[in-house]
PDB file of C-alpha atoms and ligand atoms in Angstrom:
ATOM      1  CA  UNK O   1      18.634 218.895  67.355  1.00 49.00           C
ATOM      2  CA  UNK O   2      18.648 221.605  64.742  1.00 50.00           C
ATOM      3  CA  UNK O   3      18.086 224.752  65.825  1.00 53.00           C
ATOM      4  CA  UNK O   4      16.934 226.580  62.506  1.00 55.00           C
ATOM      5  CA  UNK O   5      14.054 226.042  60.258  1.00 85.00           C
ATOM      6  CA  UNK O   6      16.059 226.557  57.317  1.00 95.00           C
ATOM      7  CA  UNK O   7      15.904 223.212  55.101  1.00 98.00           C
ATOM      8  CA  UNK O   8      18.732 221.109  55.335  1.00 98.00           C
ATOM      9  CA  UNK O   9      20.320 218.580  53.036  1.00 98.00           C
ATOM     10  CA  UNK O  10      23.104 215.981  52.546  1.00 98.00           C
ATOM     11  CA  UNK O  11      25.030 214.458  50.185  1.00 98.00           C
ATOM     12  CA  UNK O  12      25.795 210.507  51.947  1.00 98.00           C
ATOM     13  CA  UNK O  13      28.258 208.239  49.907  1.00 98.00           C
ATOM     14  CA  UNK O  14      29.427 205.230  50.951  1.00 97.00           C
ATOM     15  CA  UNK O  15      33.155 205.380  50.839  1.00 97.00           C
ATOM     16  CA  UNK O  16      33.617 201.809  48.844  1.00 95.00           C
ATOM     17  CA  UNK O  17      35.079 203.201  45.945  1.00 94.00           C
ATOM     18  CA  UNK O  18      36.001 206.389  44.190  1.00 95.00           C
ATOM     19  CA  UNK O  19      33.177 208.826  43.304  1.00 96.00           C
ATOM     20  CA  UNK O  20      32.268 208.269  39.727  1.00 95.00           C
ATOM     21  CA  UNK O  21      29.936 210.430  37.572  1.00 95.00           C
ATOM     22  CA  UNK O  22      26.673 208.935  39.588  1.00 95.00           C
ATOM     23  CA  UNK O  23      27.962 210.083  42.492  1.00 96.00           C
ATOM     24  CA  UNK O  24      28.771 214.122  41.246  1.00 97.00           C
ATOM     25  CA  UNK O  25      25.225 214.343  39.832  1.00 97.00           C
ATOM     26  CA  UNK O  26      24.016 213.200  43.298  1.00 97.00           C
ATOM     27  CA  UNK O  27      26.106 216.036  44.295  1.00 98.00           C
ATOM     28  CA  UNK O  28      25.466 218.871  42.440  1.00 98.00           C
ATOM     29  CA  UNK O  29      21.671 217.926  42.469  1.00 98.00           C
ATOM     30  CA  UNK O  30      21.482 218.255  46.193  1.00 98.00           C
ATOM     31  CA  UNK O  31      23.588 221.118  46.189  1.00 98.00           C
ATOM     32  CA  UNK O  32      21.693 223.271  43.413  1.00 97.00           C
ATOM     33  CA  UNK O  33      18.323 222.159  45.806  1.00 98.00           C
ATOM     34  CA  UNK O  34      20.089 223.759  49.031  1.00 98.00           C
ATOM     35  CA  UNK O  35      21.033 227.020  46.824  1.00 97.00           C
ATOM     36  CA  UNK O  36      17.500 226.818  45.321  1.00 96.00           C
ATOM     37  CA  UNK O  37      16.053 226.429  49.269  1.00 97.00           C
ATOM     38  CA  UNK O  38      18.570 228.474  50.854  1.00 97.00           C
ATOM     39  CA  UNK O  39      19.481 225.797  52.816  1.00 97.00           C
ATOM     40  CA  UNK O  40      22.184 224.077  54.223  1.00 97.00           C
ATOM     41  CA  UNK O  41      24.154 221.233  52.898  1.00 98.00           C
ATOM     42  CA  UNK O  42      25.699 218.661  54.957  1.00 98.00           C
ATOM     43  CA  UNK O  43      28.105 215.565  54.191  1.00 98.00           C
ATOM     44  CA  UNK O  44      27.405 212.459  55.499  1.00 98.00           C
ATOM     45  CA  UNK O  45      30.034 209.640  55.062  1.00 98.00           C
ATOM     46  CA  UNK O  46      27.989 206.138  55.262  1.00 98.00           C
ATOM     47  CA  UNK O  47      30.391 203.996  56.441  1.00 98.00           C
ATOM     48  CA  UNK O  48      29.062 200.937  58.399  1.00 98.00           C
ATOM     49  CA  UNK O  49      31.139 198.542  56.007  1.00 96.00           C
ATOM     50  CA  UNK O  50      34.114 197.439  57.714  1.00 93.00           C
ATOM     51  CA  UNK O  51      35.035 195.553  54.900  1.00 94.00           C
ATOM     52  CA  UNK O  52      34.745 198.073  52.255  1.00 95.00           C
ATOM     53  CA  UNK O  53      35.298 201.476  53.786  1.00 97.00           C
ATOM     54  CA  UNK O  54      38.806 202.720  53.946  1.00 96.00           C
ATOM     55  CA  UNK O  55      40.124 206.304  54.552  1.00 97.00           C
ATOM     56  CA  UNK O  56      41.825 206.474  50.979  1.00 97.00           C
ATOM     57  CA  UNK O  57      38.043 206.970  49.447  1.00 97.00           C
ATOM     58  CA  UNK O  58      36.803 209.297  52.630  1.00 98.00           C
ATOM     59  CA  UNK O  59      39.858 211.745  51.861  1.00 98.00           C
ATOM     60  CA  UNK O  60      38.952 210.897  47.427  1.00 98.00           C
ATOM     61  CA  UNK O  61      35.157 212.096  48.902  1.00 98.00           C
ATOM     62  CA  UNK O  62      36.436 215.844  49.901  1.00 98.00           C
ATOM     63  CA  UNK O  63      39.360 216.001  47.407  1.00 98.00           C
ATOM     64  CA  UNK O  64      36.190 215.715  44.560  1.00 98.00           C
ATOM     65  CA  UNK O  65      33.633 217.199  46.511  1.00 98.00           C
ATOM     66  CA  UNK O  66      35.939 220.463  46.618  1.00 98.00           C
ATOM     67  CA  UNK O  67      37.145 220.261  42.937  1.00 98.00           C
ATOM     68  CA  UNK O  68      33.819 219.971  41.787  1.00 98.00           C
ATOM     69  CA  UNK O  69      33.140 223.340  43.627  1.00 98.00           C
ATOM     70  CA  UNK O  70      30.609 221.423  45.650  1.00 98.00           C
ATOM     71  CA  UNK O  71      31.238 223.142  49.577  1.00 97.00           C
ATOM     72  CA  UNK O  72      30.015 221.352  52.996  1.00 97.00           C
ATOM     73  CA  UNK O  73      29.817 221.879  56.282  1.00 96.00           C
ATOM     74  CA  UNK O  74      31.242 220.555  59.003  1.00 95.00           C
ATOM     75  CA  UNK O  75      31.437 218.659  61.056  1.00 95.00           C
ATOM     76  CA  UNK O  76      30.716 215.442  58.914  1.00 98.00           C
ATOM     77  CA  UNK O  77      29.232 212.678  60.439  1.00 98.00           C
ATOM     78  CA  UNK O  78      30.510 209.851  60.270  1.00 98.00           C
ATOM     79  CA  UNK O  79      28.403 206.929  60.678  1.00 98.00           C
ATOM     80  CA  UNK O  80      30.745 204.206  62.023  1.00 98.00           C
ATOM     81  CA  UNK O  81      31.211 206.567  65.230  1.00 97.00           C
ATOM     82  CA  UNK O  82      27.496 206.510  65.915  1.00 97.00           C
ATOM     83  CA  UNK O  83      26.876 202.512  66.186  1.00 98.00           C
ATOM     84  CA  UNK O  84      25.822 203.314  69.485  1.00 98.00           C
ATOM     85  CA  UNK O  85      22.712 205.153  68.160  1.00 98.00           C
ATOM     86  CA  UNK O  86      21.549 202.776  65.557  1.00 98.00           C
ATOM     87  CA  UNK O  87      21.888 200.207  68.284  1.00 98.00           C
ATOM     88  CA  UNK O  88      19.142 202.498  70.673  1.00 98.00           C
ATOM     89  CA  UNK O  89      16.949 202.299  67.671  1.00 98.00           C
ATOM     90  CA  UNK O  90      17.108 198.869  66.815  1.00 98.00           C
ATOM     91  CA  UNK O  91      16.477 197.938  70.887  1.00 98.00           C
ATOM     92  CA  UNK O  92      13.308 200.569  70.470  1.00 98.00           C
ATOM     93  CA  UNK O  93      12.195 198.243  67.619  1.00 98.00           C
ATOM     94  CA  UNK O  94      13.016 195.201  69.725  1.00 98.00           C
ATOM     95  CA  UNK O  95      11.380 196.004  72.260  1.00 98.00           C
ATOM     96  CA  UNK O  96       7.782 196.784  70.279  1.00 98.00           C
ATOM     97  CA  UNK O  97       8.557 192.925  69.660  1.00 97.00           C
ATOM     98  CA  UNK O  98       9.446 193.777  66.132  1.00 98.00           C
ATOM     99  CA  UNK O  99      12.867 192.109  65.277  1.00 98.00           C
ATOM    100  CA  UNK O 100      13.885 188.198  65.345  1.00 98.00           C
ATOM    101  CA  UNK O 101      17.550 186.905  64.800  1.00 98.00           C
ATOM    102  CA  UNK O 102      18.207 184.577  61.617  1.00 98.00           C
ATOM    103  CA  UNK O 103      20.915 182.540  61.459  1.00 97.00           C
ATOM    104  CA  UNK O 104      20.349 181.834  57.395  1.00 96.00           C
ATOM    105  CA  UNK O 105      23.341 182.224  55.292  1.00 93.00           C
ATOM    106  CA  UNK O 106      22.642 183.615  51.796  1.00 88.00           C
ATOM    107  CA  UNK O 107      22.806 180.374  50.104  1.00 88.00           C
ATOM    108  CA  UNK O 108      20.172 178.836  52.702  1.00 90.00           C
ATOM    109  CA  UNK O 109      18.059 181.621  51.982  1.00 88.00           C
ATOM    110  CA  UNK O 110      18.603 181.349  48.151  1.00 83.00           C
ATOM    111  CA  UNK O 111      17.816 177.740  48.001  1.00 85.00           C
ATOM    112  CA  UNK O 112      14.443 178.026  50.291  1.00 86.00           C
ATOM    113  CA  UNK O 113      13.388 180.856  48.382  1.00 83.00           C
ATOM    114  CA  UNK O 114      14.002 178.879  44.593  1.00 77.00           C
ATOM    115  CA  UNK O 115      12.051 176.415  45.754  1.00 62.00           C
ATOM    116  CA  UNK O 116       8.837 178.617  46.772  1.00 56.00           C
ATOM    117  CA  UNK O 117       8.741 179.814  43.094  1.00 64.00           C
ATOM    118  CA  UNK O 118      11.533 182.814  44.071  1.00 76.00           C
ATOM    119  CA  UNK O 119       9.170 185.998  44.921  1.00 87.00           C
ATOM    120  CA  UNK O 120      11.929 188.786  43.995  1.00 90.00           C
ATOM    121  CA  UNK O 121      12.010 192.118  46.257  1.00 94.00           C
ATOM    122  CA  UNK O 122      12.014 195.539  43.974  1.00 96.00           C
ATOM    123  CA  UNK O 123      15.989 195.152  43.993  1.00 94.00           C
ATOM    124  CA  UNK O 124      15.598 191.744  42.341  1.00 89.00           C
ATOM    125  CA  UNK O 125      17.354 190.128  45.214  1.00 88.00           C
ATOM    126  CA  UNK O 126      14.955 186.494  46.344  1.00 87.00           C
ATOM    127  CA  UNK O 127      12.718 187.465  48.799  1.00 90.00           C
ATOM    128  CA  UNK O 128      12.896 185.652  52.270  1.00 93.00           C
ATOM    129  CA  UNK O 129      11.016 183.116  53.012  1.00 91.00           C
ATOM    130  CA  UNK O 130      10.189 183.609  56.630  1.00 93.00           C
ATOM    131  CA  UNK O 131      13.051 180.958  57.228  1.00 93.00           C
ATOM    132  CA  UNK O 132      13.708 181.471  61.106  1.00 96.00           C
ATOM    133  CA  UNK O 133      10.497 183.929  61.862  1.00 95.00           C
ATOM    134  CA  UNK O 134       9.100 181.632  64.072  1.00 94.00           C
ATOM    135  CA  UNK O 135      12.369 179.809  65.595  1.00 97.00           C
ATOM    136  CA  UNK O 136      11.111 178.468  68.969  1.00 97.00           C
ATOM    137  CA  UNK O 137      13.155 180.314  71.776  1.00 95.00           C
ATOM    138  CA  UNK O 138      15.084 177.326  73.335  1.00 97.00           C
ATOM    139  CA  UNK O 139      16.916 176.988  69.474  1.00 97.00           C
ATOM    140  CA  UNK O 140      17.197 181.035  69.349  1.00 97.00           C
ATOM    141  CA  UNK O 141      18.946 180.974  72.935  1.00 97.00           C
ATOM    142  CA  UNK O 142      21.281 177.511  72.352  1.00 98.00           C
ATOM    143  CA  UNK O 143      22.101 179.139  68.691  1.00 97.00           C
ATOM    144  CA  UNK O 144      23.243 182.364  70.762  1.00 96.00           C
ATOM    145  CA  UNK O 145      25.050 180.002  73.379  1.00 97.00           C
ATOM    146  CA  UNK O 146      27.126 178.627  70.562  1.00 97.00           C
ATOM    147  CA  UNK O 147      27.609 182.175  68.681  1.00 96.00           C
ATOM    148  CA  UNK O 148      26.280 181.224  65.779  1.00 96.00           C
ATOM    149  CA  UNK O 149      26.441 184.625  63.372  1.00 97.00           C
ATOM    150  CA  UNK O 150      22.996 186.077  62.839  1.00 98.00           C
ATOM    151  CA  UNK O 151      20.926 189.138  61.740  1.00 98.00           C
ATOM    152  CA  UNK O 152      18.065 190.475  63.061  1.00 98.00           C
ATOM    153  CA  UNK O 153      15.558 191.255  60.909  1.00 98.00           C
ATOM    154  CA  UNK O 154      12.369 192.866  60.916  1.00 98.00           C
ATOM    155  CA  UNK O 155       8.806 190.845  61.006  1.00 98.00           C
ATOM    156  CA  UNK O 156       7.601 193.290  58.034  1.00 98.00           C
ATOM    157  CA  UNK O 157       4.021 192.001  58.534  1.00 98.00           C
ATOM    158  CA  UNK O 158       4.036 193.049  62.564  1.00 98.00           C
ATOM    159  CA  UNK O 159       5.787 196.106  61.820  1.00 98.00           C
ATOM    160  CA  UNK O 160       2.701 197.169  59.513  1.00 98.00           C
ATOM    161  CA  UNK O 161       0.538 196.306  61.661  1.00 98.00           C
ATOM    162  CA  UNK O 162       1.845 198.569  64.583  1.00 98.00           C
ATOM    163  CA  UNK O 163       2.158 201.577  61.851  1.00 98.00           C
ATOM    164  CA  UNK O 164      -1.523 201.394  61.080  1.00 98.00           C
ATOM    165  CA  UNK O 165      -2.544 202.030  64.361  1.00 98.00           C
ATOM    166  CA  UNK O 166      -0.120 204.600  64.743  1.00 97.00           C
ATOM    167  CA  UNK O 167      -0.964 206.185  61.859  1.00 98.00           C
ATOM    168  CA  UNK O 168      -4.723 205.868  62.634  1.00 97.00           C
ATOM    169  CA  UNK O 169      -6.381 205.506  59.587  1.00 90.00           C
ATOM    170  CA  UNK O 170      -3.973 207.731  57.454  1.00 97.00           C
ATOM    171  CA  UNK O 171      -1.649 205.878  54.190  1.00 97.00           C
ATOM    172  CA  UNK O 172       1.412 205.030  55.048  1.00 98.00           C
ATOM    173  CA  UNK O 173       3.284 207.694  52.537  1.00 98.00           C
ATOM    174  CA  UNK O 174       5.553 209.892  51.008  1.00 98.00           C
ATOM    175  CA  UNK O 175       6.052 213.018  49.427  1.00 98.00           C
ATOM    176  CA  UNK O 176       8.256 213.111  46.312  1.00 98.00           C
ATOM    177  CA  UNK O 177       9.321 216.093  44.958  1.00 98.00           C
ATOM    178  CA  UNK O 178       9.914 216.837  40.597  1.00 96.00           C
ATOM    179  CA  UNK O 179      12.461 219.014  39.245  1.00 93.00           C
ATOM    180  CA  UNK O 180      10.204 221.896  39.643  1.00 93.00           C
ATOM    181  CA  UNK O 181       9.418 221.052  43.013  1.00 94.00           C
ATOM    182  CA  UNK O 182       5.804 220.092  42.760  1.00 97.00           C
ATOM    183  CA  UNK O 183       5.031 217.590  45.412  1.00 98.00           C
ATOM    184  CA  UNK O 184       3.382 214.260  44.960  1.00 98.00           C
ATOM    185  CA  UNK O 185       2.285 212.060  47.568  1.00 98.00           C
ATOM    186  CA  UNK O 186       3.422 208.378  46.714  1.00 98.00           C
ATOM    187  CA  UNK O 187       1.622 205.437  48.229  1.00 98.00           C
ATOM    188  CA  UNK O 188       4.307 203.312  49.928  1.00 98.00           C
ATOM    189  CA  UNK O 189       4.329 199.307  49.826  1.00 98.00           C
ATOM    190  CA  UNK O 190       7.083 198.021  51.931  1.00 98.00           C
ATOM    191  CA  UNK O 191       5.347 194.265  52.312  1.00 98.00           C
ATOM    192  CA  UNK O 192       7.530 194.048  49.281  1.00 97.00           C
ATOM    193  CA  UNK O 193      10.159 193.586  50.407  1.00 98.00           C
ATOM    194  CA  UNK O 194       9.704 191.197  53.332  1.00 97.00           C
ATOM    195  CA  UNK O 195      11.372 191.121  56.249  1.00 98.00           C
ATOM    196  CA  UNK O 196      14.501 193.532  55.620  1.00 98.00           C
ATOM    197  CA  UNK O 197      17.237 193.150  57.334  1.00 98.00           C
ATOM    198  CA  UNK O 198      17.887 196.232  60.353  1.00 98.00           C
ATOM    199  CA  UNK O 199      21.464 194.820  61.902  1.00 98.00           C
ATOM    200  CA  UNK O 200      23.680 192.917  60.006  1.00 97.00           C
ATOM    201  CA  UNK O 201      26.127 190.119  61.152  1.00 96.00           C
ATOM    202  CA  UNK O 202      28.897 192.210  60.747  1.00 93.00           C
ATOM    203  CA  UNK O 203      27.683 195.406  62.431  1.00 96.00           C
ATOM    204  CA  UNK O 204      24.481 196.086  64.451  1.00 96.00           C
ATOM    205  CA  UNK O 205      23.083 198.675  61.778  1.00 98.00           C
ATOM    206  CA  UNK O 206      21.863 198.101  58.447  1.00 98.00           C
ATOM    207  CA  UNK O 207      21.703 200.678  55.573  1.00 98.00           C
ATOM    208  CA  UNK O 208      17.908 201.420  56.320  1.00 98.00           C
ATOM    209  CA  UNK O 209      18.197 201.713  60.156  1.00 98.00           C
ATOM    210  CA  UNK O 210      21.261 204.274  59.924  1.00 98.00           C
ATOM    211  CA  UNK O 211      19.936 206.014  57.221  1.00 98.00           C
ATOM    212  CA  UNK O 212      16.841 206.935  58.753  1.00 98.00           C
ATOM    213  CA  UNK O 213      18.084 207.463  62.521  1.00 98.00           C
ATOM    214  CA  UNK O 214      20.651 210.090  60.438  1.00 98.00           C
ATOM    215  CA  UNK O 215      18.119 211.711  58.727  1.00 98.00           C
ATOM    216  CA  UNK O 216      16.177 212.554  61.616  1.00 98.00           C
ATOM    217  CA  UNK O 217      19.501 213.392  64.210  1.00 98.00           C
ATOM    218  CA  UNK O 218      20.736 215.758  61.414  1.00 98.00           C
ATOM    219  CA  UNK O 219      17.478 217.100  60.817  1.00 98.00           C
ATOM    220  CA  UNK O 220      17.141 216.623  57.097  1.00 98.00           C
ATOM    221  CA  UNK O 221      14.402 218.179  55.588  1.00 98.00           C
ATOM    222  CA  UNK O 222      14.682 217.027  52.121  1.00 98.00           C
ATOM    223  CA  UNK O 223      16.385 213.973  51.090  1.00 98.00           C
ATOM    224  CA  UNK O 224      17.664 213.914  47.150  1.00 98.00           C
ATOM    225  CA  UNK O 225      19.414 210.671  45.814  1.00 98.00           C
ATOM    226  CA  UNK O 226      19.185 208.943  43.071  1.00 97.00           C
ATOM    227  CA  UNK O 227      16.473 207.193  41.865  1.00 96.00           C
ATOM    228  CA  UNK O 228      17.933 203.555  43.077  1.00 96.00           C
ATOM    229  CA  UNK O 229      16.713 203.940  46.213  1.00 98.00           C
ATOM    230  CA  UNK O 230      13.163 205.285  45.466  1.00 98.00           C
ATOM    231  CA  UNK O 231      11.117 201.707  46.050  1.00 98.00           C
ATOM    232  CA  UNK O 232      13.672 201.739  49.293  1.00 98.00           C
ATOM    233  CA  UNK O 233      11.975 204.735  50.389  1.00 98.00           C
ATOM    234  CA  UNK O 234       9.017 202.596  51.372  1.00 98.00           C
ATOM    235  CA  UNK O 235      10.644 201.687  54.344  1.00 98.00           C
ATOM    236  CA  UNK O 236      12.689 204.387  55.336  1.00 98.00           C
ATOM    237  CA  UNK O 237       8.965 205.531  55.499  1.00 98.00           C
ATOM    238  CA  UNK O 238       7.548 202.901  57.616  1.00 98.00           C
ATOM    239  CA  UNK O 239      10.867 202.336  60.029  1.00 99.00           C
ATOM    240  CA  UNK O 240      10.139 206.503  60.775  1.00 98.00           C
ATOM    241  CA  UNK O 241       6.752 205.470  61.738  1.00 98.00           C
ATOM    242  CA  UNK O 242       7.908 202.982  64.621  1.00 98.00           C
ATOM    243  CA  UNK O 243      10.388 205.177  65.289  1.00 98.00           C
ATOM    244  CA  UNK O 244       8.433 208.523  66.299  1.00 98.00           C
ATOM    245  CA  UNK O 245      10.636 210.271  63.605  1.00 98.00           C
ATOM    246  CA  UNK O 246       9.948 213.449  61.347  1.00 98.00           C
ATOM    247  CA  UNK O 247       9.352 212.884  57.760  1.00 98.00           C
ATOM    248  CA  UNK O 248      11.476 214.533  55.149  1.00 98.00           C
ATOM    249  CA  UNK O 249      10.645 215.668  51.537  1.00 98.00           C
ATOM    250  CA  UNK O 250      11.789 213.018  48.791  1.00 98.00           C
ATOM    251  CA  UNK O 251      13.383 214.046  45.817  1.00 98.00           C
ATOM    252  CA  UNK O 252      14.911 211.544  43.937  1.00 98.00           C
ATOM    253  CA  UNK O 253      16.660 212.145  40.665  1.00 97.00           C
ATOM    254  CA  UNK O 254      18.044 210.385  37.007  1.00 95.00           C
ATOM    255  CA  UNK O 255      20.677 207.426  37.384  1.00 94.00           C
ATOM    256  CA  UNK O 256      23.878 207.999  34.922  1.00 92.00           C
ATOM    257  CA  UNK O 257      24.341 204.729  33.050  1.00 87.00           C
ATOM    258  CA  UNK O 258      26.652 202.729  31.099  1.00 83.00           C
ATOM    259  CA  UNK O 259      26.606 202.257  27.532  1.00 81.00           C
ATOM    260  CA  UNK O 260      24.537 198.974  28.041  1.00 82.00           C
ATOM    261  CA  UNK O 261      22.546 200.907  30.651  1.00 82.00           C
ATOM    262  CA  UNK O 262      23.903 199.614  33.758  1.00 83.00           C
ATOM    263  CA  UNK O 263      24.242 201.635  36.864  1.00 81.00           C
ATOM    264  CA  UNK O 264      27.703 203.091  36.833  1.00 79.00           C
ATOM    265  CA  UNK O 265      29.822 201.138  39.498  1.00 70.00           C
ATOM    266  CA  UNK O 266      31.907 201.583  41.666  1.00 64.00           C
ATOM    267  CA  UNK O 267      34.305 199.355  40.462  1.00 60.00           C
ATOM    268  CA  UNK O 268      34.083 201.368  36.725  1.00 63.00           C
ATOM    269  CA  UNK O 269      37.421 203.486  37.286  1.00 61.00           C
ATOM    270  CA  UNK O 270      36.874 205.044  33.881  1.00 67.00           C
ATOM    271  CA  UNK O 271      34.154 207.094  35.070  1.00 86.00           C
ATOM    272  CA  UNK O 272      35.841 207.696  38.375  1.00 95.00           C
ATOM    273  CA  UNK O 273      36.217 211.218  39.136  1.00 97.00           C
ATOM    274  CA  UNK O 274      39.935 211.305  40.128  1.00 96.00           C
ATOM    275  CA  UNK O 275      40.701 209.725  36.796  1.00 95.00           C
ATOM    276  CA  UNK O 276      38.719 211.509  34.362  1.00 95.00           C
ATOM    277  CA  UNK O 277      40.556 214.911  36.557  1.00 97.00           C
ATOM    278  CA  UNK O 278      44.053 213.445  36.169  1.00 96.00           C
ATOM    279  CA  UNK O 279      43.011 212.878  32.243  1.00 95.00           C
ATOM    280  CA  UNK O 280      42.397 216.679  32.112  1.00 97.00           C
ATOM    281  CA  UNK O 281      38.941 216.617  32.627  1.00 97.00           C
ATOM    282  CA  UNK O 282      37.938 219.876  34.195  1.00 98.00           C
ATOM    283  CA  UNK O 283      34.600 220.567  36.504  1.00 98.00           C
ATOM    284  CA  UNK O 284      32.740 221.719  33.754  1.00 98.00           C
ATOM    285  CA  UNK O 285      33.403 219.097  31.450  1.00 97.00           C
ATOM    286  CA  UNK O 286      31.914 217.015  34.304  1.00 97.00           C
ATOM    287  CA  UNK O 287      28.881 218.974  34.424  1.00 97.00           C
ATOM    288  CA  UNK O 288      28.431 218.491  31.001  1.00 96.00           C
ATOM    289  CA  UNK O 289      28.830 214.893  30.787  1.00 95.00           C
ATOM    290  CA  UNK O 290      25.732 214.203  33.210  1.00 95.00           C
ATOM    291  CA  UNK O 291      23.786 216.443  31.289  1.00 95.00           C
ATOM    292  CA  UNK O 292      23.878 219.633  33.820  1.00 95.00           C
ATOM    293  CA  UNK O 293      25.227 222.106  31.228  1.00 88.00           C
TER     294      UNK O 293
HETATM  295  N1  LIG R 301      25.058 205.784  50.821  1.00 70.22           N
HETATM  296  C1  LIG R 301      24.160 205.619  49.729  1.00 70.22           C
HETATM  297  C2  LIG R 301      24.950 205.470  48.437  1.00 70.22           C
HETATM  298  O1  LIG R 301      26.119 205.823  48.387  1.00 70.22           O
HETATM  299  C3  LIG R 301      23.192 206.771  49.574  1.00 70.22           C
HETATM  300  C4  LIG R 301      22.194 206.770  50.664  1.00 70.22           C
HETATM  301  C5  LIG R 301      21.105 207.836  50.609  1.00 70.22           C
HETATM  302  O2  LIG R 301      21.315 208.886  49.975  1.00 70.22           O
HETATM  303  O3  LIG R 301      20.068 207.628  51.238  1.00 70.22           O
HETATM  304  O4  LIG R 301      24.403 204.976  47.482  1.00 70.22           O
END
C-alpha cells in the first residue's frame, strides 16, 4: 500500500514487440504529467502473454526508456509474477456469482454472432452472443472432467446490476483529464461490450482484470495512455466497482498513426525505436517526430 499522497503514475507496455513511436509519446506524456504533479513514475511491464512476451523486448523497454531520458523507479512489477493476485480477484468476482466458463472457440463465436446480425463491441471485434451464459451445470462440470479449454467471462448484465446497488444511485463514471488538466466526468457504458472476457485460456488474467488489480496495488493515481483504450475505460471502471477499488484520474492522450492512419504496430520496425536510434536518430529528433517539440 502506498504510503505517500504524492500522485503516482506508470508507464505499462506489453513487451510483444519493440517500442515504436506510440509507445515514447505514451512515455514522455506520463512522464511530463509526474514532473507537472510532482509525482512519481513507475514502470509496469504487462506481460501475461506467454506467447508473445520474451525478455529481448523487456531489456529493448529500459534500453529506450533510458535513451529517451525517460527515468523509473524500481522495483518494476512485473505482471506474470503476480498471477496469484489476479487469480484472488477473479475468485472475489466468482464468488458474487459473476463469472461463467465458455468453452467457444473464436470461430464458434464468430459464426453465432454473424448470424444475429454481428453487434460489434467499440473495438470492432463481434460481440458475444451469450453462447454458454446459461450452460446447465452437469455440461459445465463433464466439459471440466474432460479439460476442455475455456474462459471465464463476465455476465456484464449481473455485474451492472450489483454496481448499481453499490453505487447507490450515483453514475457509474469517470473522470478524464485534458491537456490542461481540467477534469470531465465521462458517463461510462460498459453493456457495450458484453460479456468481456476476465481469465483467458491461456492464463487466469485478462488485460482488464490485471490492469485494474495493478492500478489499485501500485496505487496509481492517474492513469495516462493512449486514447485506444479510452471506451476500455468503461470497464476498468465498473470491474473497480465489484472490486472495492480506488478510482484513478483518466488522462488519455493522441494515437501516432501511419500514413494511411493506422495505429502504429508493433510489427512496424520502421518506427521502432531501436531502429530509428541505430539510423542516427537522436532523442530529440524523437520528440519532434510525435509532435512534442
Ligand atoms: N499494456 C498496454 C499497452 O501496451 C497499456 C495498458 C494501459 O496503459 O492501461 O498497450
Amino acid at each position: 500500500m502506498p504510503t505517500t499522497s504524492r500522485p503516482v503514475l506508470r508507464f505499462a507496455p506489453s513487451p510483444n514487440g519493440p517500442l515504436h513511436l506510440g509507445h515514447a509519446l505514451s512515455a514522455l506524456t506520463g512522464w511530463a504529467w509526474a514532473q507537472r504533479l510532482g509525482g512519481r513514475f513507475l514502470v509496469r511491464i504487462e506481460d501475461i502473454d506467454p506467447e508473445r512476451s520474451s525478455e529481448a523486448h523487456i531489456e529493448g523497454i529500459f534500453r529506450d526508456l533510458a535513451w529517451l531520458g525517460v527515468p523509473w523507479e524500481e522495483p518494476v512489477l512485473r505482471q506474470s509474477q503476480h498471477l496469484d493476485r489476479y487469480e484472488a480477484a477473479a475468485d472475489r468476482l466468482a464468488g458474487l456469482g459473476l463469472l461463467y466458463p465458455c468453452f467457444a472457440s473464436r470461430r464458434e463465436i464468430a459464426e453465432a454472432s454473424a448470424a444475429e446480425g454481428a453487434p460489434r463491441d467499440p473495438d470492432g471485434a463481434p460481440l458475444y452472443p451469450g453462447l454458454h451464459r446459461a450452460m446447465p451445470a452437469e455440461e459445465v462440470a463433464a466439459r471440466r472432467r474432460r479439460g476442455e479449454p475455456h474462459v471465464m467471462r463476465l455476465d456484464m448484465k449481473r455485474a451492472l446490476a450489483i454496481a448499481a446497488e453499490r453505487l447507490d444511485g450515483a453514475p457509474l463514471d469517470f473522470v478524464e483529464l485534458d491537456e490542461e488538466g481540467a477534469a470531465q466526468r465521462i458517463l461510462c457504458d460498459p453493456a457495450r461490450w458484453g460479456d468481456v472476457v476476465i481469465q483467458r485460456k491461456d492464463v487466469p488474467t485478462s488485460y482488464h482484470l490485471s490492469v485494474v488489480v495493478d492500478d489499485a496495488c501500485q496505487g496509481i493515481t492517474h492513469v495516462t495512455r493512449g486514447c485506444d483504450l479510452y471506451a476500455a475505460t468503461d470497464i476498468h471502471r465498473l470491474l473497480q466497482v465489484l472490486l472495492d477499488l480506488p478510482e484513478p484520474l483518466y488522462a488519455h492522450h493522441r494515437l501516432i498513426v501511419d500514413e494511411a492512419g493506422r495505429k502504429l504496430a508493433k510489427s512496424a520496425r520502421d518506427t521502432s525505436l531501436a531502429e530509428l536510434r541505430a539510423a542516427g536518430a537522436t532523442p530529440a529528433d524523437i520528440r519532434r517526430m510525435i509532435g512534442l517539440l
